[in-house]
Amino acid sequence: MSNLVLMTLLLMVMALAYQLGLTRSKRVAVTTNGTGFRMHSRPTYHGMLVAFWAVVPAAAIFAVWSLAQPGIINALVLAQLPPEFQPTTDTEQRILLRRLANLASGFGLTEEAADYELAAAAYLNQLHGIGRTLMTALMAAVAATALVLAWRRIEPHLRARNQMESIIRWLLIICSTVAILTTVGIVLSMLGEAFRFFTFVNPLDFFFGTTWNPRFSTVGTDGQTGFGMLPLLWGTLMIALIALAVAIPVGLMAAIYMAEYAPSKVRSTAKPIIEVLAGIPTIVYGFFALITVGPFLNQLGASFGLEIRTTSALTAGVVMGIMIIPFISSLSDDIITQVPKAMRDGSLGLGATKSETIRKVVLPAALPGIVGAILLAASRAIGETMIVVLAAGNSPVLTANPFEAVSTMTVTIVNQLTGDLDFASPQSLVAFALGLTLFVITLLLNVVALVIVRKYREQYE
Amino acid sequence: MNTMQVSFGEKKDNAAQAEHAVKMSARDVKVFYGDNEALHGINMDILENEVIAFIGPSGCGKSTFLRCLNRMNDTIDTARVTGLVTLDGKDIYDRSLDVVQLRAQVGMVFQKPNPFPKSIFENIAYGPRLHGLVDNKRDLDEVVESSLRRAGLWDEVKDRLEAPGTGLSGGQQQRLCIARAIAVSPEVILMDEPCSALDPIATSIIEELIDELKGSYTIAIVTHNMQQAARVSDKTAFFHLGNLVELNDTREIFTNPQDSRTEDYITGRFG
Ligand SMILES: Nc1ncnc2c1ncn2[C@@H]1O[C@H](COP(=O)(O)OP(=O)(O)O)[C@@H](O)[C@H]1O
Ligand SMILES: [Mg+2]
């Protein structure tokens, strides 16, 4: 019986249990009505409770069993191998087990199997069969017992509703825990790998080195050079700054127009249209940069006698700026609209014009929130990958010239992690150190932005 | 406390008081919000250096009319004003008249205190800076001090002019807003229920302030509180459903109303 069939069966049991619970609770309600009893919970809750008990313990057994079974079976198989064929090292053992598994399933064999191997494979198959049967039987037994017990428990006083509520609460808690644990796990694994990287390369050289040119030298020899992060950090910052230089004026003015000047009809159509910009896949922006913006800037530069490379910090920055416009315009628009009308009236009532009011009262009042919006956009720009992969030129040198090609941390991570990988070498491990640095930078930006935005909120509520 | 105690300022007993010149006047003023006509042709004269109170049930158009007097209705997209409103005989809706100038002459204090989220000093300095009334820091300091003094706030805030205006109490904030309006030397001050968000003590301080100001300014005040109208105003205008029902000396309105609707309102039969 495959897992899929098993799951389907469980679902059917669930539906059945629900119906059983529903029917019984209704019947109980009817029989007790005469004697003045009222059901504590409505029938659906009883149904759900029975369904829960019928399925969840069985599913838990399935999960635990599936996790534990392979290890136990492998141990049993290894134990019955003749002593002369016992593997001596871990690697040997892995290879042998792989081979036995292939033999047992009849796929992927490379050479003739020895007798002892065939015997072991047969034993493996047999154990698998037994395991599955046992598991299915156990699940069936548990499901049936739990169903019957839960079913018989149904009576007018049973607080099924409350029990269901707490079950649901636990379900929600488990889900959020999964999300949190995943984050923690990612950070921890990054930390671990980055730490391994720093056993090869001195952190000082990494954080403050000015050349990025990691060559493939033999692993283990000292003197790993060329892991200076600064050119990448600088490239990242330069592109982000160019992007902000494009997005802040455009986004802010769009926001001011939408919040203060546009008739509500225009606003309600323009805003979603601008927000579409944020939904375009970044790879499309990458094309756009490479095929349209790059050559355009190149020609534009040529007409001024400037040499602008097609793929350059400028190209990537401009296109990224377009991408983050909606982050700034939409958030700022919301924040500007939140500034109370009383504030505007006060200023207008003193004889200020509309634009004076906006400049001197509305924007200062909205400033903390706008700064928050800008920081969020900046952290988005710093973490952006596809646009820079295609349009920044991938040249990790420390240059102050935005018309030159540069490289960023994200691009470098991609480069270091494509192709044949050896996860024991600093050339790959450096990706984790870069990723961690990037993570810390964007995290800080986000925290600062959130703190600012929250502080601003308190001001008017 | 159920019976209404009406007390009048002493000056109004003085019938021999000189006739005041007409400061502002309205002729057949109608206001439309979209297609909805909120005011149905108001005629009114507001005399110089008098306090006129607008009373009437909620939604009858008091605020709407008040906002016609300094063209604050312009800031509402859907609002449209017809008819004639003059200040010193000049049509304030005339194209040649600059609304910026008008609002410097006709200041406004709002229902809810609305200081800018800036320092106390900056709140007062805002208007004078805007209109270029001062050209150096010393003059500005002087304007700020004298405005705060006139609003009776100076002693309370003189040591913390750099503190945010939003940190003051409600009553202080409202006096700050009055000081802010005074700072641009207006001739008329419009107040839309200036005490409705304040406690009784803060309210009486503001009422005293209005009494002091009326020697130098023409004041129009919307109020829900009839005792307040009786205490602070020389004239009272009763609005009902977008019409000006009755306008007379405050004493007359409260002791001898001509219209039955006015009588019903001031005796509390509806409101
Ligand atoms: N901004 C506006 N848009 C549409 N209608 C309004 C607006 N302001 C006021 N009105 C309408 O105009 C009428 C008079 O309102 P208002 O002048 O605020 O009354 P009052 O100040 O006497 O309570 C009311 O019917 C109100 O619904
Ligand atoms: Mg009103």
Short mmCIF file of C-alpha atoms and ligand atoms in Angstrom, two decimals, chain B residues 33 36 38 57-65 67 76 78 192-193 222, ligand 1:
data_model
loop_
_atom_site.label_atom_id
_atom_site.label_comp_id
_atom_site.label_asym_id
_atom_site.label_seq_id
_atom_site.Cartn_x
_atom_site.Cartn_y
_atom_site.Cartn_z
CA TYR B 33 -22.00 70.20 -1.43
CA ASN B 36 -27.00 69.14 -1.91
CA ALA B 38 -26.57 73.19 2.61
CA PRO B 57 -28.93 72.40 15.90
CA SER B 58 -26.21 70.16 14.58
CA GLY B 59 -25.96 70.06 10.79
CA CYS B 60 -27.82 73.32 10.26
CA GLY B 61 -24.89 74.91 8.43
CA LYS B 62 -23.13 77.01 11.08
CA SER B 63 -19.68 75.72 10.24
CA THR B 64 -20.44 75.90 6.55
CA PHE B 65 -21.36 79.57 6.81
CA ARG B 67 -16.08 78.76 6.41
CA ILE B 76 -13.47 71.08 0.06
CA THR B 78 -17.35 69.26 -3.62
CA ASP B 192 -15.74 76.96 15.19
CA GLU B 193 -16.85 75.49 18.52
CA VAL B 222 -19.95 78.91 16.49
N1 LIG C 1 -17.52 68.37 3.54
C1 LIG C 1 -18.84 68.19 3.36
N2 LIG C 1 -19.27 67.45 2.32
C2 LIG C 1 -20.61 67.26 2.14
N3 LIG C 1 -21.55 67.73 2.95
C3 LIG C 1 -21.18 68.46 4.01
C4 LIG C 1 -19.80 68.72 4.28
N4 LIG C 1 -19.70 69.47 5.40
C5 LIG C 1 -20.97 69.66 5.81
N5 LIG C 1 -21.86 69.07 4.98
C6 LIG C 1 -23.31 69.09 5.11
O1 LIG C 1 -23.74 70.40 5.21
C7 LIG C 1 -24.71 70.56 6.22
C8 LIG C 1 -24.26 71.59 7.22
O2 LIG C 1 -23.11 71.10 7.91
P1 LIG C 1 -22.29 71.96 8.95
O3 LIG C 1 -22.05 73.28 8.39
O4 LIG C 1 -21.09 71.17 9.33
O5 LIG C 1 -23.30 72.01 10.17
P2 LIG C 1 -23.05 72.52 11.66
O6 LIG C 1 -21.68 73.05 11.75
O7 LIG C 1 -24.11 73.52 11.89
O8 LIG C 1 -23.27 71.33 12.54
C9 LIG C 1 -24.92 69.19 6.84
O9 LIG C 1 -26.08 68.62 6.29
C10 LIG C 1 -23.72 68.41 6.42
O10 LIG C 1 -24.07 67.08 6.19
#
